[in-house]
Amino acid sequence: MTSDRNDRNVIWFDGYVKREERNKKYGHKSGVVWLTGLSASGKSTIAHHLEKKLFEEGVKVYAFDGDNIRHGLNSDLGFSPEDRRENLRRIAEVAKLFVDAGIIVLAAFVSPFKKDRELVKSRFSKDEFIEVYVKCPPEVCELRDPKGLYKKARQGLIKGYTGVDAPYEEPENPDLVIDTTKLSVPEAVDLLYDYIKKRGWLEA
Amino acid sequence: MTSDRNDRNVIWFDGYVKREERNKKYGHKSGVVWLTGLSASGKSTIAHHLEKKLFEEGVKVYAFDGDNIRHGLNSDLGFSPEDRRENLRRIAEVAKLFVDAGIIVLAAFVSPFKKDRELVKSRFSKDEFIEVYVKCPPEVCELRDPKGLYKKARQGLIKGYTGVDAPYEEPENPDLVIDTTKLSVPEAVDLLYDYIKKRGWLEA
């Protein structure tokens, strides 16, 4: 790809509605809750149930997950390490726009590589980012396998599948660990809800 | 870029909060108002003033413009025809997410090529997309030149600048034309506001 115009010609436009005004009007802070974990660990399920709970309480919230993003914005990307990185870079930038728009983003992505998660995290300040490790052993995820993808990966029909023939690097210092072999979905949702509340995000 | 995994393995996740529920809760519809026109035609100014007006009325609204998107999501793209196309493709996909989240998007982009605008439009239904042509002759835009970019383009310091050495294809059938040589900013904002209202977007 070519760039005909120099970066210095692009001037940031501050806009007339500030994020702080949105936070005040909506009655809560905005930020990103990033759920990382293996496929079938329960990330998306927790994210979407929490989305519903928060929405019903009047919180402006939106859940991203690997599947709906990969159908549109990132439909040009595959699952090689480079494409996974670009996938996450773009997601982080879109999440920034939502956070600027006053919205709490629940982002559920396998995001298996530590350095890619660090790249995402680096785009946000500490008080607007929560890293959640949705923990579940690969053998349990593989038993769940709701989309039959582990099976396909074992058969060699999918290559580079995290937990089968591609690594997952566990977070070393996540803000919260949710062990989905020990908690039910409602318990996991409540745990995360309480943590977000404790962090002060549910007030302006 | 390589794709190791087949598209059919990506399953759309419907989520638990439907767009219709958001529209109902927020008291208005969601959709995209796309403002196309030359640099310095007044697109961003109109978008950001309208954003403020709608925000103050309680509408969930967010303005995108070329500059803030190009700093983040599309910082890897330049201004060649291919990059302009990819720039707009991604913007359309991000706008889709915002619309799904119940938000009215005000998108101000030069978007000089008809086929690229058609690509954007094709991602939305007729009742969720408004095309606005912000009309201003190139010689007037060049006199305004708030960022000094026309001057740089004339000096050859910027190549492929729309209105100088790259074409702008006028929309043939926009929903609304705003002639910024005839209307003040408040008049332009009111015109667009009234049009959005007439289209029924400001009620659920």
Short mmCIF file of C-alpha atoms in Angstrom, two decimals:
data_model
loop_
_atom_site.label_atom_id
_atom_site.label_comp_id
_atom_site.label_asym_id
_atom_site.label_seq_id
_atom_site.Cartn_x
_atom_site.Cartn_y
_atom_site.Cartn_z
CA MET A 1 0.00 0.00 0.00
CA THR A 2 1.25 3.47 -0.86
CA SER A 3 0.99 6.65 1.13
CA ASP A 4 0.94 9.76 -1.02
CA ARG A 5 0.43 12.20 1.76
CA ASN A 6 2.49 12.86 4.82
CA ASP A 7 1.16 12.11 8.27
CA ARG A 8 1.71 15.67 9.45
CA ASN A 9 -1.02 16.82 7.09
CA VAL A 10 -3.62 14.93 9.09
CA ILE A 11 -4.75 17.15 11.93
CA TRP A 12 -6.69 15.67 14.84
CA PHE A 13 -10.13 17.20 15.01
CA ASP A 14 -11.18 17.49 18.62
CA GLY A 15 -14.92 17.65 17.96
CA TYR A 16 -17.46 19.59 19.89
CA VAL A 17 -18.76 16.91 22.23
CA LYS A 18 -16.14 15.75 24.69
CA ARG A 19 -16.02 12.26 26.09
CA GLU A 20 -16.35 13.69 29.60
CA GLU A 21 -19.66 15.29 28.61
CA ARG A 22 -20.90 11.95 27.33
CA ASN A 23 -19.83 10.15 30.49
CA LYS A 24 -21.63 12.74 32.59
CA LYS A 25 -24.80 12.56 30.51
CA TYR A 26 -24.85 8.76 30.44
CA GLY A 27 -24.11 8.51 34.15
CA HIS A 28 -21.16 6.13 33.83
CA LYS A 29 -17.57 5.97 32.64
CA SER A 30 -16.50 4.39 29.38
CA GLY A 31 -13.74 1.86 28.84
CA VAL A 32 -12.82 -1.55 27.51
CA VAL A 33 -13.32 -4.89 29.25
CA TRP A 34 -11.06 -7.26 27.35
CA LEU A 35 -11.86 -10.97 27.75
CA THR A 36 -9.08 -13.27 26.60
CA GLY A 37 -9.14 -17.06 26.62
CA LEU A 38 -9.38 -20.17 24.49
CA SER A 39 -12.16 -20.78 22.02
CA ALA A 40 -15.15 -22.21 23.93
CA SER A 41 -13.80 -20.94 27.27
CA GLY A 42 -16.98 -18.89 27.67
CA LYS A 43 -15.75 -15.38 26.74
CA SER A 44 -18.53 -14.43 24.32
CA THR A 45 -21.23 -15.95 26.47
CA ILE A 46 -20.11 -13.96 29.50
CA ALA A 47 -19.72 -10.78 27.40
CA HIS A 48 -23.19 -11.00 25.88
CA HIS A 49 -24.95 -11.86 29.12
CA LEU A 50 -23.19 -8.99 30.85
CA GLU A 51 -24.11 -6.71 27.95
CA LYS A 52 -27.76 -7.53 28.48
CA LYS A 53 -27.57 -6.94 32.22
CA LEU A 54 -25.84 -3.59 31.83
CA PHE A 55 -28.13 -2.51 28.96
CA GLU A 56 -31.19 -3.21 31.06
CA GLU A 57 -29.74 -1.00 33.78
CA GLY A 58 -29.40 1.85 31.30
CA VAL A 59 -25.65 1.56 30.71
CA LYS A 60 -24.47 2.34 27.17
CA VAL A 61 -22.65 -0.88 26.36
CA TYR A 62 -21.68 -2.86 23.29
CA ALA A 63 -20.10 -6.31 22.94
CA PHE A 64 -17.60 -7.17 20.21
CA ASP A 65 -16.55 -10.69 19.54
CA GLY A 66 -14.29 -12.42 17.07
CA ASP A 67 -17.10 -13.64 14.90
CA ASN A 68 -19.07 -10.46 14.25
CA ILE A 69 -15.93 -8.38 13.70
CA ARG A 70 -14.40 -10.90 11.33
CA HIS A 71 -17.50 -10.87 9.14
CA GLY A 72 -17.18 -7.17 8.39
CA LEU A 73 -14.26 -4.96 9.33
CA ASN A 74 -11.69 -7.74 9.33
CA SER A 75 -13.11 -9.99 6.62
CA ASP A 76 -9.84 -9.49 4.73
CA LEU A 77 -7.78 -11.07 7.52
CA GLY A 78 -6.96 -14.70 8.30
CA PHE A 79 -5.45 -16.39 11.33
CA SER A 80 -1.71 -16.15 10.72
CA PRO A 81 0.20 -14.40 13.54
CA GLU A 82 0.48 -11.20 11.41
CA ASP A 83 -3.23 -11.21 10.60
CA ARG A 84 -4.16 -11.91 14.21
CA ARG A 85 -2.08 -8.90 15.20
CA GLU A 86 -3.69 -6.62 12.60
CA ASN A 87 -7.10 -7.97 13.63
CA LEU A 88 -6.46 -6.90 17.22
CA ARG A 89 -4.89 -3.57 16.24
CA ARG A 90 -8.01 -2.59 14.34
CA ILE A 91 -10.30 -3.82 17.11
CA ALA A 92 -8.39 -1.69 19.62
CA GLU A 93 -8.82 1.38 17.40
CA VAL A 94 -12.54 0.76 16.95
CA ALA A 95 -12.87 0.24 20.70
CA LYS A 96 -11.19 3.63 21.19
CA LEU A 97 -13.91 5.27 19.09
CA PHE A 98 -16.63 3.57 21.15
CA VAL A 99 -14.94 4.65 24.39
CA ASP A 100 -14.75 8.19 23.03
CA ALA A 101 -18.47 7.88 22.25
CA GLY A 102 -19.11 7.15 25.93
CA ILE A 103 -19.70 3.42 25.61
CA ILE A 104 -18.44 0.50 27.68
CA VAL A 105 -16.99 -2.07 25.27
CA LEU A 106 -17.00 -5.76 26.12
CA ALA A 107 -14.44 -7.31 23.82
CA ALA A 108 -14.23 -11.10 23.71
CA PHE A 109 -11.28 -12.32 21.64
CA VAL A 110 -9.01 -15.33 21.94
CA SER A 111 -6.03 -12.92 21.63
CA PRO A 112 -3.53 -15.71 22.35
CA PHE A 113 -0.27 -13.72 22.17
CA LYS A 114 0.97 -11.63 25.05
CA LYS A 115 2.64 -9.07 22.79
CA ASP A 116 -0.58 -8.50 20.85
CA ARG A 117 -2.56 -8.01 24.05
CA GLU A 118 0.12 -5.56 25.18
CA LEU A 119 -0.34 -3.65 21.92
CA VAL A 120 -4.07 -3.41 22.56
CA LYS A 121 -3.54 -2.36 26.18
CA SER A 122 -1.02 0.30 25.18
CA ARG A 123 -3.77 2.23 23.37
CA PHE A 124 -5.68 2.83 26.61
CA SER A 125 -4.96 4.39 29.97
CA LYS A 126 -4.96 2.16 33.06
CA ASP A 127 -8.28 3.46 34.30
CA GLU A 128 -10.12 2.68 31.07
CA PHE A 129 -8.97 -0.90 30.50
CA ILE A 130 -9.79 -4.13 32.34
CA GLU A 131 -8.10 -7.37 31.32
CA VAL A 132 -10.06 -10.50 32.13
CA TYR A 133 -8.65 -13.97 31.70
CA VAL A 134 -11.44 -16.44 31.04
CA LYS A 135 -9.70 -19.58 32.21
CA CYS A 136 -10.61 -23.05 31.10
CA PRO A 137 -8.23 -25.95 30.30
CA PRO A 138 -7.95 -26.78 26.58
CA GLU A 139 -9.26 -30.32 27.14
CA VAL A 140 -12.46 -28.93 28.70
CA CYS A 141 -12.89 -26.36 25.91
CA GLU A 142 -12.40 -29.15 23.42
CA LEU A 143 -15.15 -31.21 25.06
CA ARG A 144 -17.54 -28.23 24.86
CA ASP A 145 -16.63 -27.38 21.24
CA PRO A 146 -19.99 -25.75 20.39
CA LYS A 147 -19.01 -24.96 16.80
CA GLY A 148 -17.16 -28.22 16.14
CA LEU A 149 -13.95 -26.31 15.43
CA TYR A 150 -11.66 -28.26 17.75
CA LYS A 151 -12.81 -31.39 15.98
CA LYS A 152 -11.99 -29.88 12.58
CA ALA A 153 -8.62 -28.73 13.88
CA ARG A 154 -7.86 -32.28 15.14
CA GLN A 155 -8.81 -33.62 11.72
CA GLY A 156 -6.38 -31.15 10.16
CA LEU A 157 -9.19 -29.30 8.38
CA ILE A 158 -8.26 -26.09 10.21
CA LYS A 159 -4.64 -25.13 10.69
CA GLY A 160 -3.22 -22.82 13.35
CA TYR A 161 -6.07 -23.36 15.78
CA THR A 162 -5.30 -22.03 19.25
CA GLY A 163 -5.11 -24.83 21.80
CA VAL A 164 -4.59 -27.50 19.14
CA ASP A 165 -1.67 -26.56 16.89
CA ALA A 166 -1.15 -22.92 17.91
CA PRO A 167 -0.15 -21.70 21.37
CA TYR A 168 -2.13 -19.70 23.91
CA GLU A 169 0.04 -17.56 26.18
CA GLU A 170 -1.69 -17.14 29.54
CA PRO A 171 -1.93 -13.58 30.92
CA GLU A 172 0.57 -13.08 33.71
CA ASN A 173 -1.16 -10.30 35.53
CA PRO A 174 -4.82 -9.95 34.49
CA ASP A 175 -7.15 -7.69 36.46
CA LEU A 176 -9.56 -10.59 36.95
CA VAL A 177 -9.51 -14.36 36.37
CA ILE A 178 -12.79 -16.12 35.70
CA ASP A 179 -12.49 -19.89 35.95
CA THR A 180 -15.38 -21.26 33.95
CA THR A 181 -14.85 -24.78 35.22
CA LYS A 182 -15.85 -23.52 38.67
CA LEU A 183 -18.46 -20.84 37.99
CA SER A 184 -21.79 -21.00 36.20
CA VAL A 185 -22.53 -18.35 33.55
CA PRO A 186 -24.65 -16.21 35.94
CA GLU A 187 -21.93 -16.46 38.61
CA ALA A 188 -19.25 -15.47 36.12
CA VAL A 189 -21.35 -12.53 34.91
CA ASP A 190 -21.98 -11.36 38.48
CA LEU A 191 -18.29 -11.61 39.32
CA LEU A 192 -17.36 -9.41 36.38
CA TYR A 193 -20.23 -7.01 37.00
CA ASP A 194 -19.13 -6.55 40.61
CA TYR A 195 -15.54 -5.97 39.54
CA ILE A 196 -16.54 -3.28 37.03
CA LYS A 197 -18.65 -1.64 39.70
CA LYS A 198 -15.82 -1.78 42.22
CA ARG A 199 -13.60 -0.06 39.69
CA GLY A 200 -16.07 2.84 39.68
CA TRP A 201 -17.11 2.51 36.05
CA LEU A 202 -20.84 2.47 36.77
CA GLU A 203 -20.89 6.02 38.02
CA ALA A 204 -20.00 9.20 36.15
CA MET B 1 -1.91 -11.74 3.90
CA THR B 2 -2.69 -15.41 4.43
CA SER B 3 -5.92 -16.97 5.54
CA ASP B 4 -5.41 -20.26 7.33
CA ARG B 5 -9.00 -20.81 8.20
CA ASN B 6 -12.02 -21.02 5.99
CA ASP B 7 -14.75 -18.41 6.18
CA ARG B 8 -17.44 -20.98 6.89
CA ASN B 9 -15.90 -21.57 10.30
CA VAL B 10 -16.80 -18.06 11.39
CA ILE B 11 -20.36 -18.11 12.70
CA TRP B 12 -22.28 -14.87 13.18
CA PHE B 13 -23.11 -14.36 16.84
CA ASP B 14 -26.45 -12.65 17.14
CA GLY B 15 -25.92 -11.34 20.64
CA TYR B 16 -28.53 -10.92 23.29
CA VAL B 17 -29.38 -7.24 22.85
CA LYS B 18 -31.03 -6.53 19.53
CA ARG B 19 -30.66 -3.26 17.69
CA GLU B 20 -34.43 -2.79 17.83
CA GLU B 21 -34.29 -2.93 21.64
CA ARG B 22 -31.60 -0.26 21.64
CA ASN B 23 -33.59 1.97 19.27
CA LYS B 24 -36.63 1.61 21.50
CA LYS B 25 -34.71 2.35 24.68
CA TYR B 26 -32.89 5.35 23.18
CA GLY B 27 -36.07 6.72 21.64
CA HIS B 28 -34.70 7.09 18.11
CA LYS B 29 -33.58 5.08 15.12
CA SER B 30 -29.96 4.49 14.21
CA GLY B 31 -28.31 5.00 10.85
CA VAL B 32 -25.56 6.70 8.91
CA VAL B 33 -25.56 10.27 7.62
CA TRP B 34 -22.78 10.33 5.04
CA LEU B 35 -21.42 13.78 4.15
CA THR B 36 -19.34 13.84 0.98
CA GLY B 37 -17.61 16.88 -0.52
CA LEU B 38 -14.29 18.55 -1.13
CA SER B 39 -11.80 19.29 1.60
CA ALA B 40 -12.85 22.59 3.27
CA SER B 41 -16.40 22.33 1.89
CA GLY B 42 -17.68 22.34 5.48
CA LYS B 43 -18.49 18.64 6.01
CA SER B 44 -16.77 18.18 9.37
CA THR B 45 -17.97 21.51 10.70
CA ILE B 46 -21.58 20.65 9.88
CA ALA B 47 -21.20 17.13 11.28
CA HIS B 48 -19.72 18.27 14.58
CA HIS B 49 -22.21 21.08 15.11
CA LEU B 50 -25.08 18.72 14.36
CA GLU B 51 -23.55 16.16 16.71
CA LYS B 52 -23.62 18.71 19.52
CA LYS B 53 -27.22 19.70 18.80
CA LEU B 54 -28.42 16.08 18.73
CA PHE B 55 -26.37 15.13 21.79
CA GLU B 56 -27.91 17.94 23.78
CA GLU B 57 -31.35 16.65 22.83
CA GLY B 58 -30.47 13.23 24.21
CA VAL B 59 -29.81 11.49 20.90
CA LYS B 60 -27.04 8.87 20.90
CA VAL B 61 -24.84 10.23 18.15
CA TYR B 62 -21.19 10.09 17.12
CA ALA B 63 -19.29 11.93 14.39
CA PHE B 64 -16.49 10.34 12.39
CA ASP B 65 -14.27 12.35 10.15
CA GLY B 66 -11.29 11.65 7.95
CA ASP B 67 -8.78 13.03 10.39
CA ASN B 68 -9.66 11.17 13.59
CA ILE B 69 -10.15 7.85 11.76
CA ARG B 70 -6.89 8.16 9.87
CA HIS B 71 -4.94 8.68 13.09
CA GLY B 72 -5.99 5.32 14.48
CA LEU B 73 -7.84 2.61 12.61
CA ASN B 74 -6.56 3.60 9.18
CA SER B 75 -3.13 4.93 10.08
CA ASP B 76 -1.69 2.24 7.78
CA LEU B 77 -3.44 3.69 4.72
CA GLY B 78 -2.47 6.50 2.35
CA PHE B 79 -4.39 8.38 -0.32
CA SER B 80 -3.97 6.21 -3.41
CA PRO B 81 -7.27 5.11 -4.99
CA GLU B 82 -6.85 1.61 -3.48
CA ASP B 83 -6.12 2.98 -0.02
CA ARG B 84 -9.01 5.44 -0.23
CA ARG B 85 -11.26 2.50 -1.04
CA GLU B 86 -10.01 0.38 1.85
CA ASN B 87 -10.28 3.44 4.12
CA LEU B 88 -13.97 3.78 3.24
CA ARG B 89 -14.65 0.04 3.40
CA ARG B 90 -13.40 -0.08 6.99
CA ILE B 91 -15.29 3.08 7.93
CA ALA B 92 -18.50 1.55 6.58
CA GLU B 93 -17.94 -1.58 8.69
CA VAL B 94 -17.26 0.44 11.82
CA ALA B 95 -20.35 2.55 11.11
CA LYS B 96 -22.33 -0.71 10.92
CA LEU B 97 -21.22 -1.60 14.43
CA PHE B 98 -22.27 1.83 15.72
CA VAL B 99 -25.64 1.52 13.99
CA ASP B 100 -26.08 -1.91 15.56
CA ALA B 101 -25.22 -0.27 18.89
CA GLY B 102 -28.16 2.12 18.38
CA ILE B 103 -26.16 5.18 17.45
CA ILE B 104 -26.65 7.76 14.68
CA VAL B 105 -23.33 8.12 12.87
CA LEU B 106 -22.39 11.38 11.20
CA ALA B 107 -19.61 10.47 8.76
CA ALA B 108 -17.77 13.33 7.05
CA PHE B 109 -15.39 12.08 4.36
CA VAL B 110 -14.26 13.53 1.04
CA SER B 111 -15.10 10.14 -0.54
CA PRO B 112 -14.47 11.46 -4.06
CA PHE B 113 -15.23 8.33 -6.09
CA LYS B 114 -18.76 7.29 -6.95
CA LYS B 115 -17.95 3.58 -6.89
CA ASP B 116 -16.46 3.82 -3.41
CA ARG B 117 -19.53 5.67 -2.13
CA GLU B 118 -21.67 2.96 -3.72
CA LEU B 119 -19.65 0.34 -1.86
CA VAL B 120 -20.33 2.13 1.42
CA LYS B 121 -24.03 2.54 0.63
CA SER B 122 -24.37 -1.12 -0.31
CA ARG B 123 -23.64 -2.12 3.29
CA PHE B 124 -26.81 -0.39 4.56
CA SER B 125 -30.50 -0.56 3.84
CA LYS B 126 -32.21 2.46 2.27
CA ASP B 127 -33.91 3.48 5.49
CA GLU B 128 -30.67 3.60 7.48
CA PHE B 129 -28.52 5.66 5.13
CA ILE B 130 -28.66 9.33 4.14
CA GLU B 131 -26.27 10.68 1.52
CA VAL B 132 -25.54 14.39 1.82
CA TYR B 133 -23.56 16.30 -0.77
CA VAL B 134 -21.83 19.26 0.85
CA LYS B 135 -21.42 21.40 -2.23
CA CYS B 136 -18.82 24.10 -2.62
CA PRO B 137 -16.79 24.96 -5.75
CA PRO B 138 -13.11 23.96 -5.56
CA GLU B 139 -11.96 27.57 -5.97
CA VAL B 140 -13.97 28.58 -2.88
CA CYS B 141 -12.68 25.61 -0.86
CA GLU B 142 -9.18 26.57 -1.91
CA LEU B 143 -9.67 30.13 -0.66
CA ARG B 144 -10.88 28.79 2.73
CA ASP B 145 -8.05 26.22 3.02
CA PRO B 146 -8.04 26.15 6.86
CA LYS B 147 -5.22 23.60 7.05
CA GLY B 148 -3.14 25.03 4.20
CA LEU B 149 -3.41 21.76 2.31
CA TYR B 150 -4.57 23.19 -1.02
CA LYS B 151 -1.54 25.46 -0.92
CA LYS B 152 0.75 22.51 -0.31
CA ALA B 153 -0.93 20.59 -3.11
CA ARG B 154 -0.40 23.54 -5.49
CA GLN B 155 3.26 23.61 -4.47
CA GLY B 156 3.48 19.91 -5.28
CA LEU B 157 4.22 19.02 -1.66
CA ILE B 158 1.11 16.84 -1.55
CA LYS B 159 0.24 14.59 -4.48
CA GLY B 160 -3.20 13.23 -5.36
CA TYR B 161 -5.11 15.96 -3.55
CA THR B 162 -8.80 15.97 -4.42
CA GLY B 163 -9.76 19.17 -6.26
CA VAL B 164 -6.17 19.91 -7.26
CA ASP B 165 -4.63 16.92 -9.00
CA ALA B 166 -7.20 14.23 -8.19
CA PRO B 167 -10.84 14.23 -9.30
CA TYR B 168 -14.02 14.61 -7.27
CA GLU B 169 -17.02 12.86 -8.77
CA GLU B 170 -20.20 14.69 -7.78
CA PRO B 171 -23.05 12.56 -6.40
CA GLU B 172 -25.78 12.18 -9.00
CA ASN B 173 -28.68 11.55 -6.70
CA PRO B 174 -27.89 12.52 -3.12
CA ASP B 175 -30.68 12.62 -0.53
CA LEU B 176 -29.77 16.20 0.31
CA VAL B 177 -27.51 18.91 -1.14
CA ILE B 178 -26.09 21.53 1.19
CA ASP B 179 -24.58 24.46 -0.67
CA THR B 180 -22.17 26.06 1.76
CA THR B 181 -21.65 29.12 -0.42
CA LYS B 182 -25.30 30.00 0.25
CA LEU B 183 -25.93 28.80 3.81
CA SER B 184 -24.28 29.72 7.08
CA VAL B 185 -23.15 26.91 9.38
CA PRO B 186 -26.26 27.19 11.62
CA GLU B 187 -28.51 27.23 8.54
CA ALA B 188 -26.76 24.17 7.11
CA VAL B 189 -27.05 22.34 10.43
CA ASP B 190 -30.75 23.17 10.70
CA LEU B 191 -31.39 22.00 7.15
CA LEU B 192 -29.79 18.64 7.85
CA TYR B 193 -31.46 18.33 11.25
CA ASP B 194 -34.87 18.94 9.68
CA TYR B 195 -34.18 16.39 6.97
CA ILE B 196 -33.20 13.70 9.49
CA LYS B 197 -36.32 14.47 11.48
CA LYS B 198 -38.51 14.32 8.36
CA ARG B 199 -37.05 10.89 7.63
CA GLY B 200 -38.38 9.76 11.01
CA TRP B 201 -35.02 9.02 12.56
CA LEU B 202 -35.62 11.05 15.69
CA GLU B 203 -38.37 8.78 16.95
CA ALA B 204 -38.16 5.10 17.84
#
